[in-house]
Amino acid sequence: MTRAPAPPQPKPTRRMRGFEPASGLLQDRIRMAGEKRGFAVTRLLTHWTEVAGEDLARVTRPVKVGYGAREGLGATLTVLVPSAHAPLVQMQLPALKQRVNACYGYAAINRIVLTQTAPSGFAEGQAAFDPAPKAAKPADPVVKARAAEAAAGVRDEGLRTALETLAQNFLSRSKA
């Protein structure tokens, strides 16, 4: 008796090519989460700073794209904004609508609705984790003098400054 051939083994979904960008690994999950909220183009979520502009992106966040039957053609974009910034954002809505539609490539958004809210909701305790800028350490005068001496023979001002900085960094590093 002969045996039936074994069914073909499914190919592994992950390609073994070494390092892969995180965006490629998370792309499907981001797309599915965005589609639940109506975002057919996830670029609107992931590149909101570029779409809205840095000033508006700092105080706004897109939440949902709704396709209602009453509004006719186009969708409604719901944007969260703190109540203190709402009047300023309201004045910039026509420009924002143009920029969002440019992201989609056609007039996908007919209306933008602002939802005034606190910067962080009950379910998501969002805190700003912007690191404090590092304070520059004052340079040691001995190290500074040795660095200037090392780059003294260079005539070009920009190159001399760069070499002095390199020498200062080298001389002031911790000896491990």
Tab-separated table of N, CA, C and O in Angstrom, residues 147-156 159-160 163-164:
chain	number	residue	atom	x	y	z
A	147	ALA	N	43.203	71.422	24.284
A	147	ALA	CA	42.487	71.254	23.022
A	147	ALA	C	42.826	72.380	22.050
A	147	ALA	O	43.014	72.154	20.856
A	148	ALA	N	42.917	73.611	22.556
A	148	ALA	CA	43.292	74.745	21.710
A	148	ALA	C	44.715	74.594	21.198
A	148	ALA	O	45.026	74.942	20.053
A	149	GLU	N	45.595	74.061	22.036
A	149	GLU	CA	46.993	73.841	21.642
A	149	GLU	C	47.082	72.773	20.557
A	149	GLU	O	47.878	72.884	19.621
A	150	ALA	N	46.256	71.732	20.661
A	150	ALA	CA	46.279	70.650	19.677
A	150	ALA	C	45.802	71.116	18.310
A	150	ALA	O	46.267	70.630	17.282
A	151	ALA	N	44.856	72.070	18.257
A	151	ALA	CA	44.296	72.533	16.987
A	151	ALA	C	44.882	73.869	16.560
A	151	ALA	O	44.363	74.507	15.643
A	152	ALA	N	45.975	74.303	17.162
A	152	ALA	CA	46.523	75.633	16.892
A	152	ALA	C	47.060	75.785	15.477
A	152	ALA	O	47.018	76.874	14.909
A	153	GLY	N	47.543	74.739	14.860
A	153	GLY	CA	48.155	74.867	13.542
A	153	GLY	C	47.171	74.925	12.386
A	153	GLY	O	47.581	75.108	11.238
A	154	VAL	N	45.895	74.830	12.619
A	154	VAL	CA	44.887	74.807	11.552
A	154	VAL	C	44.457	76.237	11.242
A	154	VAL	O	44.103	76.997	12.133
A	155	ARG	N	44.469	76.597	9.937
A	155	ARG	CA	44.124	77.965	9.538
A	155	ARG	C	42.615	78.178	9.376
A	155	ARG	O	42.121	79.263	9.643
A	156	ASP	N	41.910	77.150	8.919
A	156	ASP	CA	40.470	77.277	8.686
A	156	ASP	C	39.739	77.347	10.036
A	156	ASP	O	39.878	76.476	10.885
A	159	LEU	N	37.156	74.415	10.783
A	159	LEU	CA	37.854	73.164	11.046
A	159	LEU	C	38.566	73.207	12.393
A	159	LEU	O	38.557	72.232	13.139
A	160	ARG	N	39.164	74.350	12.705
A	160	ARG	CA	39.846	74.489	13.988
A	160	ARG	C	38.861	74.349	15.151
A	160	ARG	O	39.127	73.669	16.139
A	163	LEU	N	37.906	70.696	15.476
A	163	LEU	CA	38.994	69.913	16.071
A	163	LEU	C	39.139	70.202	17.559
A	163	LEU	O	39.420	69.301	18.346
A	164	GLU	N	38.937	71.461	17.961
A	164	GLU	CA	38.997	71.791	19.386
A	164	GLU	C	37.881	71.080	20.152
A	164	GLU	O	38.098	70.542	21.243
